[in-house]
Amino acid sequence: MTANQKSRHKTILIIIGVVVVLLGVLLVLIPPALFPDPANGFQVLRCMQLGGPFNTIVAPDQSDISQSYDEFITWWSPGQYLVPYFFKLVGGINLGQATSLTVALAQLAGLAGFYKFFKKIGFTSMVSALSLVFVACQLAFFVPYVFYNGGEVLLFAFEGWFLYGCASLQKPDWKLLLFVF
C-alpha cells in the first residue's frame, strides 16, 4: 500500500469521525424525539425514581382510575433507558442531553467495531473505510439523530464488536460458545 492510499483511508475515517461528532454536538443542543418504546422506557425510569420496583411501570387501572396497577415490562431491554440515565448521573446533565450522548457514543463505537471487524475478515484499509461510508450513508444510521429508537442504538454499538469477537475466535470450541453466550 502506498503512502497516498494509506493517507486516503485515514482521511476518510477522520471525515466520518468528525461528521459523527458534529452530529452528536448538534444532538446535544437539540435532543432527539422519542419513539414510543423508549418513551415508555423513560416512564418506567420515572416510576423507578419515584420508588417503584425495577423495570416496572405503575399506571392507573383503566377500569377503576382510583386504583393503580404494576406491570413488569418484559418486551424491551432496560438498557435503552438505563444507559442514558447512567450518563445523566455521571455527567450531571439532563436526560435529553444524556440520550444525545448515548447516540453519539454508540454511533462512534459501532463504526469502530465494524471497522475492526472488516479488517479482521481481510478487507483492506481502504475497503474497510469505504464500507463505513456505506454504513454511515444508510437511513438507519441517521434515524437516531432525529428519533431516539432505544435498543437499536445500543445494538449498533455492540454488533460490530460482537462480529469482531466471533471472527477473532478461529475454531468453534468452548471459547466461542462462551463468547456467544
mmCIF file of C-alpha atoms in Angstrom:
data_model
loop_
_atom_site.group_PDB
_atom_site.id
_atom_site.type_symbol
_atom_site.label_atom_id
_atom_site.label_comp_id
_atom_site.label_asym_id
_atom_site.label_seq_id
_atom_site.Cartn_x
_atom_site.Cartn_y
_atom_site.Cartn_z
ATOM 1 C CA MET A 1 0.000 0.000 0.000
ATOM 2 C CA THR A 2 1.418 3.344 -0.980
ATOM 3 C CA ALA A 3 1.625 6.264 1.405
ATOM 4 C CA ASN A 4 -1.031 8.068 -0.652
ATOM 5 C CA GLN A 5 -3.511 5.182 -0.285
ATOM 6 C CA LYS A 6 -2.808 4.980 3.450
ATOM 7 C CA SER A 7 -3.419 8.697 3.732
ATOM 8 C CA ARG A 8 -6.717 8.463 1.829
ATOM 9 C CA HIS A 9 -8.222 5.797 4.065
ATOM 10 C CA LYS A 10 -7.191 7.739 7.180
ATOM 11 C CA THR A 11 -8.732 10.883 5.690
ATOM 12 C CA ILE A 12 -11.993 9.018 5.095
ATOM 13 C CA LEU A 13 -12.007 7.741 8.688
ATOM 14 C CA ILE A 14 -11.292 11.219 10.064
ATOM 15 C CA ILE A 15 -14.081 12.747 7.977
ATOM 16 C CA ILE A 16 -16.567 10.107 9.161
ATOM 17 C CA GLY A 17 -15.482 10.647 12.777
ATOM 18 C CA VAL A 18 -15.771 14.426 12.525
ATOM 19 C CA VAL A 19 -19.238 14.187 10.945
ATOM 20 C CA VAL A 20 -20.447 11.840 13.703
ATOM 21 C CA VAL A 21 -19.009 14.106 16.414
ATOM 22 C CA LEU A 22 -20.575 17.211 14.821
ATOM 23 C CA LEU A 23 -23.937 15.460 14.592
ATOM 24 C CA GLY A 24 -23.524 14.484 18.249
ATOM 25 C CA VAL A 25 -22.833 18.097 19.250
ATOM 26 C CA LEU A 26 -25.909 19.245 17.343
ATOM 27 C CA LEU A 27 -27.881 16.493 19.032
ATOM 28 C CA VAL A 28 -26.827 17.715 22.474
ATOM 29 C CA LEU A 29 -28.103 21.176 21.554
ATOM 30 C CA ILE A 30 -31.368 19.794 20.119
ATOM 31 C CA PRO A 31 -32.087 16.339 21.625
ATOM 32 C CA PRO A 32 -33.908 13.756 19.534
ATOM 33 C CA ALA A 33 -37.601 12.958 19.742
ATOM 34 C CA LEU A 34 -38.595 9.569 21.153
ATOM 35 C CA PHE A 35 -40.099 6.522 19.542
ATOM 36 C CA PRO A 36 -42.901 5.005 21.695
ATOM 37 C CA ASP A 37 -40.831 2.140 23.158
ATOM 38 C CA PRO A 38 -38.059 4.292 24.612
ATOM 39 C CA ALA A 39 -40.659 6.844 25.702
ATOM 40 C CA ASN A 40 -42.368 4.090 27.705
ATOM 41 C CA GLY A 41 -38.939 3.057 28.956
ATOM 42 C CA PHE A 42 -38.339 6.558 30.282
ATOM 43 C CA GLN A 43 -41.734 6.337 32.004
ATOM 44 C CA VAL A 44 -40.512 3.146 33.668
ATOM 45 C CA LEU A 45 -37.365 5.016 34.705
ATOM 46 C CA ARG A 46 -39.538 7.743 36.212
ATOM 47 C CA CYS A 47 -41.521 5.154 38.151
ATOM 48 C CA MET A 48 -38.271 3.629 39.431
ATOM 49 C CA GLN A 49 -37.018 7.071 40.510
ATOM 50 C CA LEU A 50 -40.258 7.561 42.453
ATOM 51 C CA GLY A 51 -39.634 4.353 44.404
ATOM 52 C CA GLY A 52 -41.192 1.715 42.159
ATOM 53 C CA PRO A 53 -39.638 -1.686 41.545
ATOM 54 C CA PHE A 54 -37.041 -2.337 38.820
ATOM 55 C CA ASN A 55 -38.317 -2.258 35.211
ATOM 56 C CA THR A 56 -41.929 -1.902 36.341
ATOM 57 C CA ILE A 57 -44.407 0.726 35.267
ATOM 58 C CA VAL A 58 -47.047 1.919 37.685
ATOM 59 C CA ALA A 59 -50.157 3.236 35.965
ATOM 60 C CA PRO A 60 -53.813 3.915 36.744
ATOM 61 C CA ASP A 61 -56.124 0.941 36.403
ATOM 62 C CA GLN A 62 -58.323 1.541 33.346
ATOM 63 C CA SER A 63 -61.404 0.015 34.938
ATOM 64 C CA ASP A 64 -61.021 1.987 38.193
ATOM 65 C CA ILE A 65 -58.748 5.012 37.984
ATOM 66 C CA SER A 66 -58.708 5.354 41.781
ATOM 67 C CA GLN A 67 -56.522 2.210 41.785
ATOM 68 C CA SER A 68 -53.053 1.667 40.343
ATOM 69 C CA TYR A 69 -51.515 -1.425 38.851
ATOM 70 C CA ASP A 70 -47.903 -2.517 38.431
ATOM 71 C CA GLU A 71 -46.705 -4.093 35.202
ATOM 72 C CA PHE A 72 -43.254 -5.632 34.837
ATOM 73 C CA ILE A 73 -42.022 -4.659 31.377
ATOM 74 C CA THR A 74 -40.660 -7.684 29.519
ATOM 75 C CA TRP A 75 -40.834 -6.687 25.868
ATOM 76 C CA TRP A 76 -37.768 -4.439 25.720
ATOM 77 C CA SER A 77 -34.369 -4.121 27.275
ATOM 78 C CA PRO A 78 -33.959 -1.723 30.199
ATOM 79 C CA GLY A 79 -30.658 -0.670 28.611
ATOM 80 C CA GLN A 80 -32.458 1.795 26.364
ATOM 81 C CA TYR A 81 -33.207 3.995 29.363
ATOM 82 C CA LEU A 82 -30.517 2.881 31.825
ATOM 83 C CA VAL A 83 -27.579 3.841 29.580
ATOM 84 C CA PRO A 84 -28.781 7.451 29.175
ATOM 85 C CA TYR A 85 -29.596 7.514 32.878
ATOM 86 C CA PHE A 86 -26.011 6.450 33.633
ATOM 87 C CA PHE A 87 -24.704 9.410 31.603
ATOM 88 C CA LYS A 88 -27.176 11.665 33.392
ATOM 89 C CA LEU A 89 -25.919 10.558 36.789
ATOM 90 C CA VAL A 90 -22.213 10.643 35.906
ATOM 91 C CA GLY A 91 -22.252 13.817 33.826
ATOM 92 C CA GLY A 92 -24.785 15.856 35.746
ATOM 93 C CA ILE A 93 -26.683 16.592 32.519
ATOM 94 C CA ASN A 94 -30.378 16.381 31.722
ATOM 95 C CA LEU A 95 -31.943 13.256 30.243
ATOM 96 C CA GLY A 96 -32.219 14.741 26.737
ATOM 97 C CA GLN A 97 -28.514 15.526 26.653
ATOM 98 C CA ALA A 98 -27.728 12.098 28.124
ATOM 99 C CA THR A 99 -29.777 10.486 25.361
ATOM 100 C CA SER A 100 -27.857 12.553 22.809
ATOM 101 C CA LEU A 101 -24.560 11.469 24.321
ATOM 102 C CA THR A 102 -25.714 7.856 24.197
ATOM 103 C CA VAL A 103 -26.491 8.163 20.484
ATOM 104 C CA ALA A 104 -23.188 9.847 19.624
ATOM 105 C CA LEU A 105 -21.042 7.398 21.589
ATOM 106 C CA ALA A 106 -22.987 4.389 20.310
ATOM 107 C CA GLN A 107 -22.563 5.521 16.699
ATOM 108 C CA LEU A 108 -18.811 6.031 17.178
ATOM 109 C CA ALA A 109 -18.420 2.702 18.975
ATOM 110 C CA GLY A 110 -20.453 0.911 16.315
ATOM 111 C CA LEU A 111 -18.423 2.333 13.449
ATOM 112 C CA ALA A 112 -15.164 1.472 15.242
ATOM 113 C CA GLY A 113 -16.380 -2.082 15.836
ATOM 114 C CA PHE A 114 -17.391 -2.564 12.223
ATOM 115 C CA TYR A 115 -14.052 -1.169 11.042
ATOM 116 C CA LYS A 116 -12.175 -3.652 13.247
ATOM 117 C CA PHE A 117 -14.450 -6.454 12.015
ATOM 118 C CA PHE A 118 -13.922 -5.571 8.356
ATOM 119 C CA LYS A 119 -10.161 -5.509 8.890
ATOM 120 C CA LYS A 120 -10.289 -8.825 10.777
ATOM 121 C CA ILE A 121 -12.073 -10.643 7.959
ATOM 122 C CA GLY A 122 -9.486 -9.471 5.447
ATOM 123 C CA PHE A 123 -10.714 -6.220 3.919
ATOM 124 C CA THR A 124 -8.026 -3.711 3.042
ATOM 125 C CA SER A 125 -7.917 -0.467 4.987
ATOM 126 C CA MET A 126 -9.407 1.418 2.047
ATOM 127 C CA VAL A 127 -12.259 -1.057 1.505
ATOM 128 C CA SER A 128 -12.955 -1.056 5.259
ATOM 129 C CA ALA A 129 -13.104 2.751 5.298
ATOM 130 C CA LEU A 130 -15.379 2.817 2.241
ATOM 131 C CA SER A 131 -17.583 0.191 3.891
ATOM 132 C CA LEU A 132 -18.004 2.551 6.839
ATOM 133 C CA VAL A 133 -19.001 5.314 4.426
ATOM 134 C CA PHE A 134 -21.633 2.949 3.036
ATOM 135 C CA VAL A 135 -22.871 2.100 6.557
ATOM 136 C CA ALA A 136 -22.952 5.769 7.574
ATOM 137 C CA CYS A 137 -24.959 6.708 4.465
ATOM 138 C CA GLN A 138 -27.834 4.396 5.394
ATOM 139 C CA LEU A 139 -31.071 5.855 6.686
ATOM 140 C CA ALA A 140 -30.946 3.549 9.712
ATOM 141 C CA PHE A 141 -27.687 5.237 10.745
ATOM 142 C CA PHE A 142 -29.308 8.696 10.749
ATOM 143 C CA VAL A 143 -32.643 7.813 12.395
ATOM 144 C CA PRO A 144 -31.255 8.067 15.978
ATOM 145 C CA TYR A 145 -30.191 11.653 15.281
ATOM 146 C CA VAL A 146 -33.854 12.543 14.792
ATOM 147 C CA PHE A 147 -35.755 9.911 16.825
ATOM 148 C CA TYR A 148 -34.136 8.024 19.694
ATOM 149 C CA ASN A 149 -35.096 4.435 18.999
ATOM 150 C CA GLY A 150 -33.542 2.951 22.121
ATOM 151 C CA GLY A 151 -32.309 -0.593 21.786
ATOM 152 C CA GLU A 152 -31.388 -0.245 18.119
ATOM 153 C CA VAL A 153 -28.808 2.406 19.003
ATOM 154 C CA LEU A 154 -27.234 0.140 21.606
ATOM 155 C CA LEU A 155 -27.401 -2.845 19.272
ATOM 156 C CA PHE A 156 -25.456 -0.919 16.620
ATOM 157 C CA ALA A 157 -22.771 -0.087 19.198
ATOM 158 C CA PHE A 158 -22.484 -3.768 20.133
ATOM 159 C CA GLU A 159 -22.931 -5.511 16.782
ATOM 160 C CA GLY A 160 -19.603 -4.743 15.089
ATOM 161 C CA TRP A 161 -17.640 -5.658 18.184
ATOM 162 C CA PHE A 162 -19.610 -8.885 18.549
ATOM 163 C CA LEU A 163 -18.845 -9.857 14.956
ATOM 164 C CA TYR A 164 -15.199 -8.946 15.529
ATOM 165 C CA GLY A 165 -15.113 -11.208 18.578
ATOM 166 C CA CYS A 166 -16.691 -14.071 16.643
ATOM 167 C CA ALA A 167 -14.183 -13.649 13.801
ATOM 168 C CA SER A 168 -11.289 -13.497 16.269
ATOM 169 C CA LEU A 169 -12.052 -16.939 17.632
ATOM 170 C CA GLN A 170 -10.816 -19.132 14.775
ATOM 171 C CA LYS A 171 -12.159 -22.565 15.640
ATOM 172 C CA PRO A 172 -15.526 -23.498 17.094
ATOM 173 C CA ASP A 173 -14.832 -24.641 20.634
ATOM 174 C CA TRP A 174 -15.896 -23.789 24.168
ATOM 175 C CA LYS A 175 -14.342 -20.296 23.924
ATOM 176 C CA LEU A 176 -16.611 -19.359 21.015
ATOM 177 C CA LEU A 177 -19.616 -20.870 22.767
ATOM 178 C CA LEU A 178 -18.812 -18.908 25.924
ATOM 179 C CA PHE A 179 -18.291 -15.694 23.903
ATOM 180 C CA VAL A 180 -21.619 -16.086 22.061
ATOM 181 C CA PHE A 181 -23.498 -16.614 25.318
#
